[in-house]
Coordinates of C-alpha atoms in Angstrom, one line a residue:
M1 CA 270.0 149.4 195.9
Q2 CA 267.3 152.1 197.2
T3 CA 264.7 151.2 199.8
V4 CA 261.8 153.2 201.0
E5 CA 258.5 152.3 202.6
T6 CA 255.4 153.8 201.3
L7 CA 252.6 152.2 203.2
N8 CA 253.0 150.3 206.8
E9 CA 249.4 150.6 208.2
G10 CA 247.9 146.5 209.5
L11 CA 249.1 143.8 208.1
K12 CA 249.8 145.4 204.5
R13 CA 253.5 148.0 203.4
A14 CA 254.5 149.0 199.9
Y15 CA 258.1 149.9 198.8
T16 CA 259.3 151.5 196.2
L17 CA 263.3 150.2 195.7
K18 CA 265.5 151.2 193.4
I19 CA 268.0 149.9 191.3
T20 CA 270.7 151.7 189.2
A21 CA 271.8 152.1 186.0
K22 CA 275.1 150.2 187.1
D23 CA 273.9 147.8 189.3
I24 CA 271.9 146.6 186.2
D25 CA 274.8 147.5 184.4
K26 CA 277.7 145.7 186.5
K27 CA 275.8 142.1 185.2
V28 CA 274.8 142.4 182.0
D29 CA 278.9 142.4 182.3
A30 CA 279.4 139.3 184.2
E31 CA 276.9 138.6 182.1
V32 CA 278.5 138.5 179.1
K33 CA 281.9 137.5 180.2
R34 CA 279.7 133.9 181.0
V35 CA 278.5 134.0 177.8
A36 CA 280.7 135.5 175.7
P37 CA 283.3 131.7 175.3
Q38 CA 280.1 130.0 173.8
V39 CA 279.7 133.1 171.2
R40 CA 280.0 131.9 167.2
M41 CA 280.6 134.4 165.0
P42 CA 281.5 134.6 161.0
G43 CA 284.7 136.0 161.1
F44 CA 286.0 135.1 164.1
R45 CA 287.3 131.7 165.9
P46 CA 285.0 129.7 168.3
G47 CA 284.5 132.0 172.2
K48 CA 287.2 134.5 170.5
V49 CA 284.4 137.0 169.9
P50 CA 284.9 140.2 171.3
A51 CA 283.2 140.8 174.4
N52 CA 281.7 144.8 172.8
L53 CA 280.6 142.8 170.5
V54 CA 277.9 139.9 172.1
R55 CA 277.5 143.1 174.8
K56 CA 275.7 144.9 171.0
M57 CA 274.5 141.4 169.7
H58 CA 272.5 141.2 173.3
G59 CA 272.9 143.6 174.9
E60 CA 268.9 144.4 175.6
A61 CA 268.5 141.1 176.2
L62 CA 271.1 140.9 178.3
A63 CA 269.8 144.2 180.3
Q64 CA 266.1 142.7 180.4
D65 CA 267.2 139.3 182.2
A66 CA 269.7 141.4 184.1
L67 CA 266.8 143.5 185.7
N68 CA 264.8 140.5 186.6
N69 CA 267.7 139.2 188.3
S70 CA 267.9 142.3 190.7
I71 CA 264.4 143.1 191.3
Q72 CA 264.0 139.2 192.1
E73 CA 267.8 139.7 194.6
G74 CA 266.3 142.9 195.6
V75 CA 262.5 141.7 196.7
Q76 CA 264.4 138.1 198.7
K77 CA 266.8 140.5 200.0
L78 CA 264.0 143.3 201.4
L79 CA 262.0 140.3 203.2
V80 CA 264.7 139.6 205.3
D81 CA 266.7 142.9 205.8
H82 CA 263.0 143.5 207.4
K83 CA 262.3 140.9 208.6
L84 CA 259.0 140.6 206.2
R85 CA 256.9 137.6 205.8
P86 CA 254.9 137.5 203.3
A87 CA 251.0 136.3 202.9
M88 CA 250.7 136.3 200.1
Q89 CA 253.1 135.6 196.8
P90 CA 253.8 139.7 197.1
A91 CA 252.9 142.2 193.9
V92 CA 255.6 142.9 192.3
S93 CA 255.3 145.7 189.6
L94 CA 257.6 148.1 187.1
E95 CA 257.3 151.6 187.0
G96 CA 257.0 153.5 184.1
E97 CA 258.8 152.6 181.0
Y98 CA 262.3 150.9 182.4
A99 CA 265.0 152.0 179.4
P100 CA 268.6 150.8 179.7
G101 CA 270.9 152.5 181.4
K102 CA 269.0 154.0 183.1
D103 CA 267.0 153.7 187.0
A104 CA 264.5 151.0 187.5
E105 CA 262.3 151.9 189.6
I106 CA 259.9 148.3 191.4
K107 CA 256.8 148.7 193.5
V108 CA 256.3 146.0 195.9
E109 CA 253.4 145.8 197.7
L110 CA 252.4 142.5 200.7
E111 CA 250.6 142.0 203.5
V112 CA 252.4 140.5 206.7
L113 CA 251.3 137.1 208.8
P114 CA 250.4 138.6 211.8
D115 CA 252.2 138.1 215.1
V116 CA 250.1 135.4 216.1
P117 CA 249.5 135.9 220.2
T118 CA 251.4 133.4 221.8
P119 CA 248.9 130.4 221.5
S120 CA 246.6 128.9 225.3
I121 CA 247.3 124.7 224.7
E122 CA 247.3 124.3 228.1
G123 CA 244.2 123.5 229.8
L124 CA 242.6 121.8 226.6
K125 CA 240.0 119.2 227.3
L126 CA 238.2 116.9 225.6
E127 CA 236.2 113.6 225.1
R128 CA 237.3 111.2 223.1
L129 CA 233.9 109.0 222.1
T130 CA 235.0 105.3 221.0
V131 CA 232.7 102.4 219.0
P132 CA 234.4 99.5 219.7
A133 CA 234.9 96.5 216.5
D134 CA 232.6 93.7 217.3
D135 CA 231.2 90.9 215.5
A136 CA 228.0 92.8 214.8
A137 CA 229.5 94.9 213.0
V138 CA 231.4 92.5 211.2
D139 CA 228.6 90.2 210.5
A140 CA 226.9 93.2 209.2
Q141 CA 229.5 93.3 206.4
L142 CA 229.6 90.3 205.3
K143 CA 226.0 90.4 205.0
E144 CA 226.1 93.6 202.5
L145 CA 229.5 92.2 201.0
A146 CA 227.4 88.6 200.1
S147 CA 224.4 90.9 199.1
N148 CA 226.6 92.4 196.2
Q149 CA 228.0 89.2 194.9
K150 CA 225.0 87.1 193.2
G151 CA 225.1 84.4 191.4
W152 CA 221.9 84.9 188.6
D153 CA 220.6 81.2 187.6
D154 CA 219.2 81.4 184.4
A155 CA 214.8 81.2 185.4
P156 CA 212.2 79.2 183.7
A157 CA 211.3 79.7 180.2
K158 CA 207.6 81.0 181.8
H159 CA 209.1 82.8 184.9
K160 CA 207.5 86.4 184.8
A161 CA 210.4 88.6 185.9
A162 CA 209.7 90.3 189.8
T163 CA 211.7 92.6 191.6
G164 CA 214.7 91.5 192.1
D165 CA 214.9 89.6 189.2
Q166 CA 217.9 90.1 186.6
V167 CA 217.2 91.4 183.0
T168 CA 218.6 91.0 180.1
M169 CA 217.2 92.8 176.8
D170 CA 218.3 94.4 173.4
F171 CA 216.5 98.1 172.6
V172 CA 215.8 100.9 171.0
G173 CA 214.6 104.4 172.4
K174 CA 212.6 106.4 170.1
T175 CA 211.4 109.9 170.6
A176 CA 207.7 110.8 170.5
D177 CA 207.2 110.7 167.2
G178 CA 208.4 107.5 167.0
V179 CA 212.8 108.3 165.5
A180 CA 215.2 106.9 166.6
F181 CA 217.9 108.9 168.7
E182 CA 221.7 109.2 169.0
G183 CA 222.8 106.4 171.1
G184 CA 220.1 105.0 172.2
T185 CA 220.1 101.5 171.1
G186 CA 221.7 98.6 172.6
E187 CA 222.4 94.5 173.3
G188 CA 222.9 92.7 175.5
M189 CA 221.8 95.9 178.5
S190 CA 221.4 93.7 181.7
V191 CA 219.7 95.4 185.0
E192 CA 218.5 94.0 188.6
I193 CA 214.3 95.6 188.9
G194 CA 214.2 97.6 191.5
S195 CA 218.1 98.6 191.7
G196 CA 217.0 102.4 190.3
R197 CA 220.0 102.4 187.9
L198 CA 218.0 103.4 185.1
I199 CA 215.4 106.2 184.5
P200 CA 211.8 105.7 186.5
G201 CA 209.5 104.8 185.5
F202 CA 211.9 102.1 182.8
E203 CA 212.9 99.1 186.2
D204 CA 208.0 100.0 186.8
Q205 CA 207.7 98.0 183.0
L206 CA 209.4 95.3 183.2
V207 CA 208.1 93.8 185.3
G208 CA 206.6 90.6 183.7
V209 CA 207.8 90.4 181.5
K210 CA 210.1 87.0 180.2
T211 CA 212.8 85.4 177.8
G212 CA 211.6 85.9 173.9
D213 CA 208.7 88.7 174.3
E214 CA 208.7 91.7 172.9
K215 CA 206.9 95.1 175.1
T216 CA 207.7 98.7 174.1
I217 CA 207.1 101.5 176.9
N218 CA 206.9 104.7 177.3
V219 CA 209.1 107.2 179.7
T220 CA 209.9 111.0 180.6
F221 CA 213.5 111.2 180.5
P222 CA 214.5 113.8 184.1
E223 CA 214.2 118.1 183.6
D224 CA 217.9 117.2 184.5
Y225 CA 218.9 115.0 181.8
G226 CA 222.5 114.4 181.6
S227 CA 221.2 115.0 177.5
K228 CA 219.2 118.5 177.5
D229 CA 217.4 117.5 173.8
L230 CA 216.2 114.4 175.4
A231 CA 215.7 116.2 179.1
G232 CA 212.5 116.2 179.8
K233 CA 210.9 114.4 176.9
P234 CA 208.5 112.2 176.6
A235 CA 210.4 109.0 174.5
T236 CA 209.6 104.7 173.7
F237 CA 212.2 102.6 173.7
D238 CA 211.0 98.7 172.1
L239 CA 212.7 96.2 174.3
K240 CA 213.6 92.3 173.2
I241 CA 214.2 90.3 176.5
T242 CA 216.8 87.8 176.2
A243 CA 217.2 86.6 179.0
V244 CA 215.7 86.2 183.0
K245 CA 218.0 85.5 185.8
T246 CA 217.1 85.2 189.4
A247 CA 219.2 86.1 192.3
G248 CA 220.7 82.3 192.9
E249 CA 222.3 82.2 197.2
T250 CA 225.6 83.6 198.3
K251 CA 226.5 81.7 200.9
I252 CA 229.1 83.4 203.6
D253 CA 231.5 80.7 204.1
D254 CA 235.7 79.2 202.8
D255 CA 234.3 79.0 199.0
F256 CA 232.5 82.6 199.4
A257 CA 236.1 84.2 200.9
K258 CA 237.6 82.5 198.1
Q259 CA 236.3 84.3 195.3
L260 CA 237.5 87.2 196.7
G261 CA 240.7 86.3 196.5
L262 CA 241.4 86.1 200.0
Q263 CA 243.1 82.1 201.7
D264 CA 239.5 81.6 204.5
L265 CA 236.4 83.0 205.8
E266 CA 238.4 83.6 208.6
Q267 CA 241.1 86.0 206.8
L268 CA 238.4 87.0 205.5
K269 CA 236.5 89.2 208.7
G270 CA 240.1 89.9 209.7
L271 CA 240.0 92.3 206.8
L272 CA 236.5 93.7 207.1
K273 CA 237.5 93.8 210.8
G274 CA 240.5 96.2 210.2
Q275 CA 238.4 98.8 208.3
I276 CA 235.6 98.9 210.7
E277 CA 238.4 99.9 213.1
Q278 CA 239.6 102.5 210.9
Q279 CA 236.1 103.7 210.1
L280 CA 235.6 104.4 213.5
N281 CA 239.1 105.3 214.6
G282 CA 238.8 107.6 211.8
L283 CA 235.0 108.6 213.3
T284 CA 236.6 109.5 217.1
R285 CA 238.7 111.9 215.6
T286 CA 237.2 114.0 213.2
Y287 CA 234.8 114.3 216.3
M288 CA 238.2 115.2 218.6
K289 CA 239.9 117.4 216.1
R290 CA 236.0 119.1 215.1
K291 CA 236.1 120.3 219.6
L292 CA 239.5 120.9 219.5
L293 CA 238.8 123.0 217.2
D294 CA 236.2 124.4 218.4
Q295 CA 238.5 125.3 221.8
L296 CA 241.7 127.3 220.0
A297 CA 239.0 130.1 217.9
A298 CA 237.1 129.9 220.6
G299 CA 240.4 131.1 222.3
H300 CA 242.1 132.8 220.1
D301 CA 241.2 136.2 218.7
F302 CA 243.8 138.0 216.1
P303 CA 244.1 140.0 212.7
V304 CA 244.8 138.1 209.8
P305 CA 245.3 138.8 206.2
P306 CA 242.9 139.4 204.4
S307 CA 244.1 138.2 200.9
M308 CA 244.5 135.4 202.4
V309 CA 240.6 134.8 203.4
D310 CA 240.0 136.4 200.5
A311 CA 241.5 133.5 198.6
E312 CA 239.7 131.4 201.2
F313 CA 236.5 131.9 200.6
Q314 CA 237.0 132.1 196.6
Q315 CA 237.8 128.3 197.3
I316 CA 235.2 127.8 198.7
W317 CA 232.4 130.0 197.2
H318 CA 233.9 129.0 193.7
Q319 CA 233.0 125.2 194.1
L320 CA 229.4 126.3 195.6
V321 CA 228.5 127.7 192.8
H322 CA 229.8 125.4 190.4
E323 CA 227.4 122.9 192.6
T324 CA 223.9 124.8 192.3
E325 CA 224.5 123.8 188.6
H326 CA 222.9 120.4 189.4
E327 CA 221.0 121.7 191.6
P328 CA 217.1 121.3 190.6
D329 CA 216.2 125.1 190.3
P330 CA 220.3 126.2 190.1
A331 CA 218.7 129.9 190.2
A332 CA 217.3 128.9 193.7
A333 CA 220.2 127.5 194.6
L334 CA 222.5 130.7 193.9
A335 CA 220.2 132.5 194.8
E336 CA 219.9 131.1 198.5
L337 CA 223.8 130.4 198.0
E338 CA 224.3 134.7 197.6
S339 CA 222.1 135.4 200.5
E340 CA 224.0 133.0 203.0
R341 CA 228.1 135.5 200.9
D342 CA 228.4 136.4 204.5
D343 CA 228.5 133.0 206.9
Y344 CA 231.0 131.8 203.9
F345 CA 233.3 134.8 204.9
K346 CA 232.8 133.8 208.8
I347 CA 234.0 130.9 208.0
A348 CA 236.6 131.1 205.4
E349 CA 238.4 133.9 208.3
R350 CA 238.3 131.7 211.2
R351 CA 239.9 128.7 209.2
V352 CA 242.2 131.3 207.7
R353 CA 243.1 131.6 212.1
L354 CA 243.5 128.4 212.2
G355 CA 246.2 127.5 210.3
L356 CA 248.4 130.5 211.2
L357 CA 247.2 129.4 215.3
L358 CA 247.9 125.3 214.9
S359 CA 251.2 127.3 212.7
E360 CA 252.4 129.2 215.0
I361 CA 251.9 126.4 217.8
G362 CA 253.8 123.3 215.3
T363 CA 256.6 125.9 215.6
A364 CA 256.6 126.9 218.9
N365 CA 256.9 123.5 219.7
G366 CA 258.7 121.7 217.9
V367 CA 256.8 119.9 215.4
E368 CA 258.3 119.1 212.5
V369 CA 257.9 117.4 208.4
S370 CA 260.6 115.8 207.8
Q371 CA 262.3 114.7 204.7
Q372 CA 261.4 111.2 204.9
E373 CA 258.2 112.1 204.9
M374 CA 258.2 114.9 202.4
S375 CA 259.7 112.6 199.8
R376 CA 257.1 110.3 199.9
L377 CA 254.1 113.3 200.1
I378 CA 256.3 114.5 196.7
A379 CA 256.3 110.9 195.4
Q380 CA 253.4 110.9 196.5
A381 CA 251.9 113.7 194.1
A382 CA 253.4 112.9 191.8
Q383 CA 251.4 109.6 191.0
Q384 CA 248.9 112.2 189.9
Y385 CA 250.6 112.6 186.4
G386 CA 251.3 110.3 183.6
P387 CA 255.0 108.9 183.0
E388 CA 255.8 111.5 181.6
D389 CA 255.1 114.4 183.7
R390 CA 255.7 112.5 186.9
Q391 CA 259.7 114.1 186.6
R392 CA 259.3 117.5 185.7
F393 CA 256.2 117.5 188.9
M394 CA 258.8 116.6 191.0
Q395 CA 261.9 119.2 190.5
Y396 CA 258.9 121.7 189.7
V397 CA 258.4 120.4 193.9
Q398 CA 262.1 121.1 195.1
Q399 CA 262.8 124.2 192.9
E400 CA 258.5 125.5 193.9
P401 CA 259.0 126.7 197.4
M402 CA 255.2 128.0 197.4
A403 CA 254.1 124.3 195.8
A404 CA 255.9 122.3 198.5
A405 CA 254.4 124.3 200.9
Q406 CA 251.4 123.5 199.9
L407 CA 252.2 119.6 200.2
R408 CA 254.1 119.7 203.4
A409 CA 251.2 121.8 205.2
P410 CA 248.4 119.4 205.2
L411 CA 250.5 116.4 207.5
F412 CA 252.1 119.5 209.3
E413 CA 248.7 120.1 210.6
D414 CA 247.9 116.8 211.1
K415 CA 251.1 116.4 213.3
V416 CA 250.2 119.8 215.5
V417 CA 246.6 118.2 216.1
D418 CA 248.1 114.9 217.5
F419 CA 250.6 116.9 219.5
L420 CA 248.2 118.7 220.9
F421 CA 246.2 116.1 221.4
D422 CA 248.5 114.6 223.6
K423 CA 248.7 117.6 225.6
A424 CA 245.4 117.6 226.5
E425 CA 242.9 116.2 229.1
V426 CA 241.0 113.3 227.5
S427 CA 238.3 111.7 229.2
D428 CA 237.5 108.3 227.6
R429 CA 233.1 107.4 226.4
E430 CA 232.6 104.5 225.2
V431 CA 229.1 104.9 222.8
T432 CA 227.5 103.3 219.5
R433 CA 228.4 104.6 215.8
E434 CA 224.5 105.8 215.7
E435 CA 224.9 107.4 218.9
L436 CA 229.3 108.6 217.3
E437 CA 227.9 109.9 213.6
A438 CA 225.5 112.2 214.7
A439 CA 228.2 113.4 217.3
I440 CA 229.4 114.9 213.7
E441 CA 226.5 115.4 212.1
S442 CA 224.4 117.4 214.1
D443 CA 225.0 120.4 216.9
E444 CA 222.9 118.6 219.0
G445 CA 222.6 116.1 221.3
F446 CA 226.6 115.8 221.5
D447 CA 226.8 119.6 220.7
T448 CA 229.7 119.7 218.2
G449 CA 228.6 123.1 217.3
T450 CA 230.3 122.9 214.4
H451 CA 228.8 121.5 211.7
T452 CA 226.1 119.4 210.5
H453 CA 227.6 116.8 208.1
D454 CA 225.9 113.9 206.3
H455 CA 229.4 111.1 206.3
D456 CA 227.1 109.1 203.5
N457 CA 226.1 111.1 201.7
H458 CA 228.9 113.5 201.0
K459 CA 226.5 116.0 201.4
P460 CA 225.0 118.7 204.1
K461 CA 222.1 118.6 205.9
A462 CA 219.8 119.5 204.2
K463 CA 218.1 122.0 208.6
K464 CA 218.6 124.9 209.3
A465 CA 219.7 125.0 212.8
A466 CA 220.0 127.2 215.0
A467 CA 224.1 127.1 216.5
K468 CA 227.3 128.6 218.0
K469 CA 228.6 128.5 214.8
P470 CA 227.0 128.4 210.9
A471 CA 226.3 124.9 210.4
K472 CA 226.9 126.1 206.6
E473 CA 230.9 125.2 207.3
A474 CA 230.0 121.2 206.5
K475 CA 229.0 122.5 203.2
A476 CA 232.5 124.9 203.4
D477 CA 234.4 122.0 203.2
D478 CA 232.4 120.0 201.1
A479 CA 233.5 122.7 199.3
K480 CA 237.4 122.5 199.6
A481 CA 238.1 122.2 196.0
E482 CA 241.8 122.2 197.4
E483 CA 241.8 118.6 199.0
P484 CA 240.6 115.3 199.0
A485 CA 237.4 113.9 200.4
K486 CA 237.9 113.3 203.5
K487 CA 235.1 110.6 203.8
A488 CA 234.6 109.2 207.6
A489 CA 236.5 105.7 206.0
A490 CA 235.3 104.2 203.1
K491 CA 233.1 100.7 202.8
P492 CA 233.6 97.9 200.9
K493 CA 233.9 98.1 197.2
K494 CA 230.1 96.6 195.7
V495 CA 231.3 94.0 193.2
E496 CA 228.3 95.0 189.5
K497 CA 228.2 93.6 187.3
A498 CA 230.0 97.0 185.9
D499 CA 233.6 95.9 187.4
I500 CA 233.9 93.4 185.5
E501 CA 232.4 93.8 181.9
P502 CA 231.5 97.0 180.2
A503 CA 228.7 99.1 179.8
A504 CA 226.6 97.9 176.8
P505 CA 226.5 100.3 174.3
G506 CA 223.3 103.1 174.8
D507 CA 223.4 102.2 178.5
E508 CA 223.9 106.2 178.8
L509 CA 221.0 106.8 177.8
V510 CA 218.9 105.3 180.5
E511 CA 220.9 106.0 183.2
A512 CA 218.9 107.3 186.3
E513 CA 221.1 109.6 185.9
P514 CA 223.7 111.5 184.4
V515 CA 227.1 109.3 185.6
K516 CA 229.9 111.7 187.7
K517 CA 233.1 110.9 186.7
A518 CA 235.8 111.1 189.3
A519 CA 238.3 113.9 188.6
T520 CA 241.2 113.6 186.2
K521 CA 243.6 113.8 189.1
K522 CA 243.4 111.2 192.0
A523 CA 243.2 112.4 195.2
P524 CA 246.6 111.4 197.7
A525 CA 245.1 109.0 200.4
A526 CA 242.1 110.4 202.5
K527 CA 242.8 111.1 205.6
A528 CA 240.5 109.4 208.4
E529 CA 238.7 113.0 209.6
K530 CA 236.1 114.7 207.9
A531 CA 236.5 117.8 210.2
E532 CA 237.6 121.8 209.7
A533 CA 239.8 121.9 207.4
P534 CA 242.4 125.2 208.8
A535 CA 243.6 127.2 205.3
K536 CA 247.3 126.4 205.1
P537 CA 249.4 129.8 206.0
A538 CA 251.5 131.1 202.8
A539 CA 255.1 129.6 203.1
K540 CA 257.9 132.3 204.9
K541 CA 259.0 133.3 201.7
A542 CA 257.4 134.0 198.7
P543 CA 259.2 134.5 195.1
A544 CA 258.8 138.2 193.5
K545 CA 256.5 137.5 190.0
K546 CA 258.5 138.8 187.0
K547 CA 256.8 142.0 185.8
A548 CA 259.5 143.4 184.4
D549 CA 259.4 142.2 181.0

């Protein structure tokens, strides 16, 4: 095989590989010998078909396979001989038409990973903001949990429903011209007045109803309602009130804990305290990681492969554009987003640089992901799929280096971050939870300088802050489609009626907002931090594309 370098500019490389007809023919001969014993042909005993007849029958297909194998081997040899580390999978194409018996000329184009300067990890200084998980926090969680476990008692016959009461009803929804619309009829639907579950104006008109009442209410569906036929249009609902109930008192005692499947109240408190500690530790790590990445970014600057930056940017941008579709004014939201394109591109470039930097630090300092850890990651990711596809997914990851690298990258990054935490000079300061969250969400006060992020709503803050880096990085974090959402932690799950029995028919037509269904694939267990997510560097060797056929 002959190799000629045709481009060496910055991080871009291009080569021409000439695979001779002689080399291809040798592979065809070897393949003929391999398959001949399996070929069946009338007039010949099994395994006795002459090689020349096998070649005549299957020569074209065998030659194509031989060419593809030669291309794969040639590209891999090129990477090894020239010590190339592809940033992305090389682009491989066949020059001109190939005919059996002729030489094949292959063009290989790629971008290589840069030579990352020896990372400076000495002199790192970090502040660890800690919050104690005290009894007051546990009590607050207990009260919230109890408020979401309401019991309902039948109200007296003449009791008029008030805010906080539960009303059960049958209903028929009609358009302004009195025609019942599809899906607008339901029976036995229950709602707590004031919960905000139903479309605006619906719950307010339930105040004052009694069991047995029949009533017609007038509403207007929101402009952004899920059904285009109803969005922004007036409608009426004919109601028949079948029950009115008042909230019963929930006592926080051993019986309450047992209703949740626990032994006693002390066990429940211990469980909640553990959850709170996990949340707070996650917030602390988020803040520290962000500060660490800021220091690394400030101390290192080197060129990064444009293809990696573009791929990172496209991933962020695609999700952000998708989110504008759910804004009240999608066109205006998209226009504003377009005006910020350059900022998001810079964020993508910073992420790629940090990803390469963390990879270099980890490699230089012996940070590894063990085979046992890798097996656990693969098994965890496989749970996203059904039983039939699970085994195929695991085999694919084991055979495909790029897929394995993507699974490995987040854990490797965490390990590198932990290594750097150990190397840094860390000072501790006790703060309140509010102060810690403010330090993460704001570029003021605690001067995080990187993100403005709302951990409760998982959306960017609206304010535009003059920071040393755009506050848009928080929004870009949310748009990282390939990563699971890394909320600091989840509050105890609210147990509502919808959790224990199916919604009545027609419920979806009076919901305040269309229900946003979760993604089909379940994300792996969320990491505690939601700091910046550096882009993951490509695998050391990327398999060449088969473009010959």
